[in-house]
PDB file of C-alpha atoms and ligand atoms in Angstrom:
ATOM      1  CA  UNK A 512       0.000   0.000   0.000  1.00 36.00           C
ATOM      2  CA  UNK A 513       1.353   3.676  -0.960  1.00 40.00           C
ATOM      3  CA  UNK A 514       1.964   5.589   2.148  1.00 53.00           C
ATOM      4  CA  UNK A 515       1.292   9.632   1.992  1.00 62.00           C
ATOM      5  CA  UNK A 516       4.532  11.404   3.452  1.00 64.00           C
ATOM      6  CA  UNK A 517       3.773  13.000   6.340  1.00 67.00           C
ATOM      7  CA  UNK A 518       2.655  16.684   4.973  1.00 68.00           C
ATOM      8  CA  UNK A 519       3.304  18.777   8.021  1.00 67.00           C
ATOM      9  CA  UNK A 520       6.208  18.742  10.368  1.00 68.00           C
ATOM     10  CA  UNK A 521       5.053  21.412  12.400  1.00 73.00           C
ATOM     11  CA  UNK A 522       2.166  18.835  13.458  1.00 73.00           C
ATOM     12  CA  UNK A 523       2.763  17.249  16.631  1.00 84.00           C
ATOM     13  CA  UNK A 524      -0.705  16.502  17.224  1.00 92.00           C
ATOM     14  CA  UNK A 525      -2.872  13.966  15.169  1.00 95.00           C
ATOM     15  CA  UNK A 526      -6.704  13.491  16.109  1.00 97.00           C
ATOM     16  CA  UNK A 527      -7.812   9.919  13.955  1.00 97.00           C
ATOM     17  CA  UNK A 528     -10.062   7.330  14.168  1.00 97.00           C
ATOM     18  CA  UNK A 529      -9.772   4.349  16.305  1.00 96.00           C
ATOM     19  CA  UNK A 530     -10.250   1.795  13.238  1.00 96.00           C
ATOM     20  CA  UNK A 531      -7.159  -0.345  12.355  1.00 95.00           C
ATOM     21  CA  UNK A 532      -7.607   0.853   8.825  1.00 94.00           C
ATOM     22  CA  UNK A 533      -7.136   4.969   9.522  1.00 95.00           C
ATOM     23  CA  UNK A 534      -3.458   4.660  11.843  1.00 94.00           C
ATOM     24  CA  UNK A 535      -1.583   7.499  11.540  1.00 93.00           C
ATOM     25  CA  UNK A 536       1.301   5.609  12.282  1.00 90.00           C
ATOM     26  CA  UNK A 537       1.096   3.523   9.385  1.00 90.00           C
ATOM     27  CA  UNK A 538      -0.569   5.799   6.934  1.00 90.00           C
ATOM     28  CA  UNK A 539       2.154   8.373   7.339  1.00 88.00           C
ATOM     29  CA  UNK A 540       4.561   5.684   7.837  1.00 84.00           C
ATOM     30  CA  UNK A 541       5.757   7.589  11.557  1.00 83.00           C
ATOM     31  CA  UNK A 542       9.040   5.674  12.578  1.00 79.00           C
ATOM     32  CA  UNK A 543      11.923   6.958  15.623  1.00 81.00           C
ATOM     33  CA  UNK A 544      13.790   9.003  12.322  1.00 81.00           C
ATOM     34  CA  UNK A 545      10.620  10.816  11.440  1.00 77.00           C
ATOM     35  CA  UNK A 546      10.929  14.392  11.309  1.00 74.00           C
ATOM     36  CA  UNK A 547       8.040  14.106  14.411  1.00 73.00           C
ATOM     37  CA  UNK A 548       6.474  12.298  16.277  1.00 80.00           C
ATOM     38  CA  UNK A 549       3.207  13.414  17.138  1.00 88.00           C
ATOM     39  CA  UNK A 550       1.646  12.361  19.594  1.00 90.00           C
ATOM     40  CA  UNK A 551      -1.858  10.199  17.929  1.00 94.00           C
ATOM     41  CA  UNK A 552      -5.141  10.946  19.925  1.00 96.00           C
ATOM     42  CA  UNK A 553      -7.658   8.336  18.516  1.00 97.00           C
ATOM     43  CA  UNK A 554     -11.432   7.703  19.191  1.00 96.00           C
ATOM     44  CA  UNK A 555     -14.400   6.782  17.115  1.00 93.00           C
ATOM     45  CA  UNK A 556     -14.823   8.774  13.532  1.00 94.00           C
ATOM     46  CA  UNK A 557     -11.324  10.807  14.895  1.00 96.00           C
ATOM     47  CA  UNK A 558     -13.853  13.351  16.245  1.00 95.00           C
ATOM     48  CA  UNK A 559     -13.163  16.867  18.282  1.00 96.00           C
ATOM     49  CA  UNK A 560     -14.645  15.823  21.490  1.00 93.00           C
ATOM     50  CA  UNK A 561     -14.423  17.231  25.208  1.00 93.00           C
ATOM     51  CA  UNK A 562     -11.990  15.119  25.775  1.00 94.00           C
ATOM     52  CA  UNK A 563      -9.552  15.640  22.744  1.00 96.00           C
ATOM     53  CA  UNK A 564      -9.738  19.058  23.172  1.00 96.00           C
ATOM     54  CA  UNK A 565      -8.689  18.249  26.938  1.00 94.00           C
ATOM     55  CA  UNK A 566      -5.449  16.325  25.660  1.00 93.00           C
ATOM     56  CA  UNK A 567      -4.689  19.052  23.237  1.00 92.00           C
ATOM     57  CA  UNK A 568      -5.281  21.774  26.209  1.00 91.00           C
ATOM     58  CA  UNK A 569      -2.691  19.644  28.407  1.00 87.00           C
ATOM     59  CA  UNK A 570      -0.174  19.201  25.542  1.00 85.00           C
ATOM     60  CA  UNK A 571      -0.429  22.524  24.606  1.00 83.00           C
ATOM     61  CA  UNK A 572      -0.012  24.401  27.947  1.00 76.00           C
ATOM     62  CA  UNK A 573       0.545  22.386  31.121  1.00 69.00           C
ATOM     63  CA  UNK A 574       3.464  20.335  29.493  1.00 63.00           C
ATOM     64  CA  UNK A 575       5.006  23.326  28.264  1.00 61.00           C
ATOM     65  CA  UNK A 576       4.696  25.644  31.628  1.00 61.00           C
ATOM     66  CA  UNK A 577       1.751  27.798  30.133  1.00 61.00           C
ATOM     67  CA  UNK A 578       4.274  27.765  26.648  1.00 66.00           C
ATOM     68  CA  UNK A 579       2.896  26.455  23.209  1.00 64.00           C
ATOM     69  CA  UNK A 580       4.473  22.858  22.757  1.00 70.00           C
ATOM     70  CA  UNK A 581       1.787  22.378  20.081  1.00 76.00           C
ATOM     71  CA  UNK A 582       3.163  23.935  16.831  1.00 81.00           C
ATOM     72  CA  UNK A 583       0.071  22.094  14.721  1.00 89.00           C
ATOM     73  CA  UNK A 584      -2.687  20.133  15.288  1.00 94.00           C
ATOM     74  CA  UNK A 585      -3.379  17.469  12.159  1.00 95.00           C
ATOM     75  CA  UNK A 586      -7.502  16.068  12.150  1.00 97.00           C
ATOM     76  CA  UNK A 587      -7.971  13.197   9.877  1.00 96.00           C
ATOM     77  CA  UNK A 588     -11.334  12.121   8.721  1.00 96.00           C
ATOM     78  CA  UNK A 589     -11.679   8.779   6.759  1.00 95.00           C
ATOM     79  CA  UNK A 590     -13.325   7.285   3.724  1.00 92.00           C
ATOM     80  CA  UNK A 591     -15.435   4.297   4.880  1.00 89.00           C
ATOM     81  CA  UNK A 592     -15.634   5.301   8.504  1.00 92.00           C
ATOM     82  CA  UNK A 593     -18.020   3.134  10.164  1.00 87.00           C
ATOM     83  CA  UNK A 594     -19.789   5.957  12.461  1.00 86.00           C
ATOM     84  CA  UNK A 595     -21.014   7.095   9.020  1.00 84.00           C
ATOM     85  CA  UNK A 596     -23.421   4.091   8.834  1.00 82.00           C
ATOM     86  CA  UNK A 597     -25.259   5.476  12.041  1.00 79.00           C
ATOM     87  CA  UNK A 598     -27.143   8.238  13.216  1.00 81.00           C
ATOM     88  CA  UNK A 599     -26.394   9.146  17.180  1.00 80.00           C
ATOM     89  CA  UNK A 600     -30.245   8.487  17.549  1.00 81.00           C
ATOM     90  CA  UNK A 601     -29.817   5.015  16.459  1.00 81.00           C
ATOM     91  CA  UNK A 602     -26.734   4.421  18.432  1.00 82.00           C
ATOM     92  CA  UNK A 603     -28.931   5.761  21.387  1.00 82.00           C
ATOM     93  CA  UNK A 604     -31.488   3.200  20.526  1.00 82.00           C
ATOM     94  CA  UNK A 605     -29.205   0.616  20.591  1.00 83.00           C
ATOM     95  CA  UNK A 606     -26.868   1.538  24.081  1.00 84.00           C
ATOM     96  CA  UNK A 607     -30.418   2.132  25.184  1.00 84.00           C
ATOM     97  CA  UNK A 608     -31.705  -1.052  24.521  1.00 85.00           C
ATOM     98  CA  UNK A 609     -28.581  -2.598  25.926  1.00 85.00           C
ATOM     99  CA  UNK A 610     -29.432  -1.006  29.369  1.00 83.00           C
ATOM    100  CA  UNK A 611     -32.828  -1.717  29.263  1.00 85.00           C
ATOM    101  CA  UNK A 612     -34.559   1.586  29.524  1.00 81.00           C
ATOM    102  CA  UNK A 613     -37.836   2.222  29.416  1.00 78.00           C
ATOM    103  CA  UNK A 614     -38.978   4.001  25.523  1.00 74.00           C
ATOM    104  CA  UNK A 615     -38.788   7.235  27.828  1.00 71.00           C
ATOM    105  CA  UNK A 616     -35.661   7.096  28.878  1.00 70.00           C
ATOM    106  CA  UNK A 617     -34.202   5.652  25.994  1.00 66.00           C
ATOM    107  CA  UNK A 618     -34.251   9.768  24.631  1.00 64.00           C
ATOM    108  CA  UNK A 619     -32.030  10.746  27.156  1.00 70.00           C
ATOM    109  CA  UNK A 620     -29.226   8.368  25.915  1.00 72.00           C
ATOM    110  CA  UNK A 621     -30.204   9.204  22.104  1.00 61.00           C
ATOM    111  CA  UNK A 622     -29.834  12.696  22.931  1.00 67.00           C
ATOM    112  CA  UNK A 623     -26.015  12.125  23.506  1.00 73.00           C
ATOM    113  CA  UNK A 624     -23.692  13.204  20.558  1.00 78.00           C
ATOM    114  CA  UNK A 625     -21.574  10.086  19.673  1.00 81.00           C
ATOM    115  CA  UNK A 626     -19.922  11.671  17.053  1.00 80.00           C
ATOM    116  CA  UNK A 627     -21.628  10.287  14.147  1.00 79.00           C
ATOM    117  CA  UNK A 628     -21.448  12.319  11.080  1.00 78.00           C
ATOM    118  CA  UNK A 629     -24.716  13.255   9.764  1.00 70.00           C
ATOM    119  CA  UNK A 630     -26.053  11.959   6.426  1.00 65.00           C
ATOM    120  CA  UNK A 631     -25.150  14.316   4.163  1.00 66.00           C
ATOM    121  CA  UNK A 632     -21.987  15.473   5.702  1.00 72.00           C
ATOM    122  CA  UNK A 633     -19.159  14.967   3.379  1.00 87.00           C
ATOM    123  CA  UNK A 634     -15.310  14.211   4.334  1.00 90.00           C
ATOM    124  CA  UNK A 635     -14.656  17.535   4.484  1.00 93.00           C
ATOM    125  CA  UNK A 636     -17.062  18.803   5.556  1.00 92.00           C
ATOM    126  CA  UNK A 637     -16.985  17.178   8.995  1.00 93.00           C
ATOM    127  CA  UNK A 638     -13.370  17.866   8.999  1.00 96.00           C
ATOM    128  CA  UNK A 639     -13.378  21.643   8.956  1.00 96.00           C
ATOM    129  CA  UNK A 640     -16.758  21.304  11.703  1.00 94.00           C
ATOM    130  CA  UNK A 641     -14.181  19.500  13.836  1.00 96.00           C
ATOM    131  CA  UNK A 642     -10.986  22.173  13.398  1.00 97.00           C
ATOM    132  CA  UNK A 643     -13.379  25.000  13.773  1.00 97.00           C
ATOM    133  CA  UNK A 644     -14.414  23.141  16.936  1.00 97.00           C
ATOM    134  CA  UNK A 645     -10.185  23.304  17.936  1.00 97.00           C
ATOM    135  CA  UNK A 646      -9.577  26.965  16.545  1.00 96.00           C
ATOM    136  CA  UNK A 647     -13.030  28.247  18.849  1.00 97.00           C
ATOM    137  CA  UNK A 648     -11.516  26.704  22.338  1.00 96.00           C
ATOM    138  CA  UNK A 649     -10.607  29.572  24.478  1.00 95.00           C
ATOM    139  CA  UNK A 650      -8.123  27.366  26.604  1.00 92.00           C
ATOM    140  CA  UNK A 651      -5.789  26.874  23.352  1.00 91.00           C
ATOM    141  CA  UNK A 652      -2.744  28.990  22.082  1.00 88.00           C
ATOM    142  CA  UNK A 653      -3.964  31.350  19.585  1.00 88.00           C
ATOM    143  CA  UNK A 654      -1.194  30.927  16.668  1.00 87.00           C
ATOM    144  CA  UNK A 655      -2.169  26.879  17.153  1.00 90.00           C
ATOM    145  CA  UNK A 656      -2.392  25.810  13.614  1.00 92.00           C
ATOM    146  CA  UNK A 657      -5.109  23.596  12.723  1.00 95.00           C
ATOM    147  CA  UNK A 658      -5.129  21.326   9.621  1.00 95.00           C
ATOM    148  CA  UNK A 659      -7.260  18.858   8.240  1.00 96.00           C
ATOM    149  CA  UNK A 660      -7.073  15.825   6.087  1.00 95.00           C
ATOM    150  CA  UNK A 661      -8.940  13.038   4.763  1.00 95.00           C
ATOM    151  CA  UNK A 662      -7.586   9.364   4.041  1.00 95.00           C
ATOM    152  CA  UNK A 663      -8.436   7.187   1.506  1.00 94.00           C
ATOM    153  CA  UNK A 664      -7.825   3.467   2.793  1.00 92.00           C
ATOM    154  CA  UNK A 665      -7.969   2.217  -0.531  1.00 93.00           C
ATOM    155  CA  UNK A 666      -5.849   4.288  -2.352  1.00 92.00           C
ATOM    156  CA  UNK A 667      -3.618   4.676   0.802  1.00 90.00           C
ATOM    157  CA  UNK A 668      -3.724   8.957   0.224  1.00 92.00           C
ATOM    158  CA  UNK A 669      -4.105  11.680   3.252  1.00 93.00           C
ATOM    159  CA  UNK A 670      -5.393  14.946   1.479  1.00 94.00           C
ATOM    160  CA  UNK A 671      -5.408  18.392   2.867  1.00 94.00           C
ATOM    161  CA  UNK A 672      -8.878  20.186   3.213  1.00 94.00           C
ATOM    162  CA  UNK A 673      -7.650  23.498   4.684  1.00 94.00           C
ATOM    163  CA  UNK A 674      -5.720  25.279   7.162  1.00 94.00           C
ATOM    164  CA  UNK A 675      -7.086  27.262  10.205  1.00 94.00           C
TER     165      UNK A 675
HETATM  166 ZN1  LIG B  47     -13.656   5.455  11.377  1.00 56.51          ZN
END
């Protein structure tokens, strides 16, 4: 499989999603003589949640004494993701189910955000929703570069949707 070179060096942040198939460590091929090492934040669909911006606010500020150690943040969206195959409502329905709620409780779980991407959201479209969600954080550095990408497991190609 063709591996994309790693586009950005000033990114030592990369936000992906948990599924073997979208590693950032193997689609950019990261190794101990790579220009960085970033450090690879993954979860379900590679979204912006609480939490990620959490890691990002610790990497970013406490590690450094209150300096930037975050030149750029990378968030990689990918072709086939499974969360793209469900709504949140119907993963509600089903964690729900699971816990055996009553059909009026079962809102309160479906009202969670799980981070699926709605039905007509493209690649990158969901990709610049998720840097704008980085860039907007009011505990980050202001000159933190955001970028976004999408992969393409099949053809083994990152591509840049923008720069914030
Ligand atoms: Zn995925």
């Amino acid at each position: 499989m063709p591996f994309s070179a790693f586009p950005n060096v000033k990114a030592t942040m990369v936000i992906s999603c948990m599924d073997p198939r979208a590693n950032p460590n193997e689609f950019w091929a990261f190794s101990e003589t790579s220009p960085v090492q970033p450090a690879v934040l993954r979860n379900a669909g590679g979204r912006v949640t609480e939490d990620t911006l959490r890691s990002i606010r610790v990497l970013s500020g406490i590690m450094g004494n209150g300096k930037n150690t975050v030149g750029a943040v990378a968030v990689v969206h990918h072709a086939d993701c499974g969360l793209r195959n469900f709504s949140d409502e119907r993963v509600g329905e089903l964690l729900g189910e699971r816990a055996g709620l009553d059909e009026g409780k079962k809102g309160e779980v479906g009202g969670m955000w799980f981070g699926s991407f709605s039905g007509d959201a493209t690649l990158e479209k969901s990709v610049r929703e998720d840097m704008e969600k980085i860039k907007a954080d009011p505990y980050l550095p202001r000159d933190l570069e955001v970028i976004g990408y999408t992969y393409d497991g099949t053809t083994g190609k990152t591509t840049e949707v923008g720069v914030l």
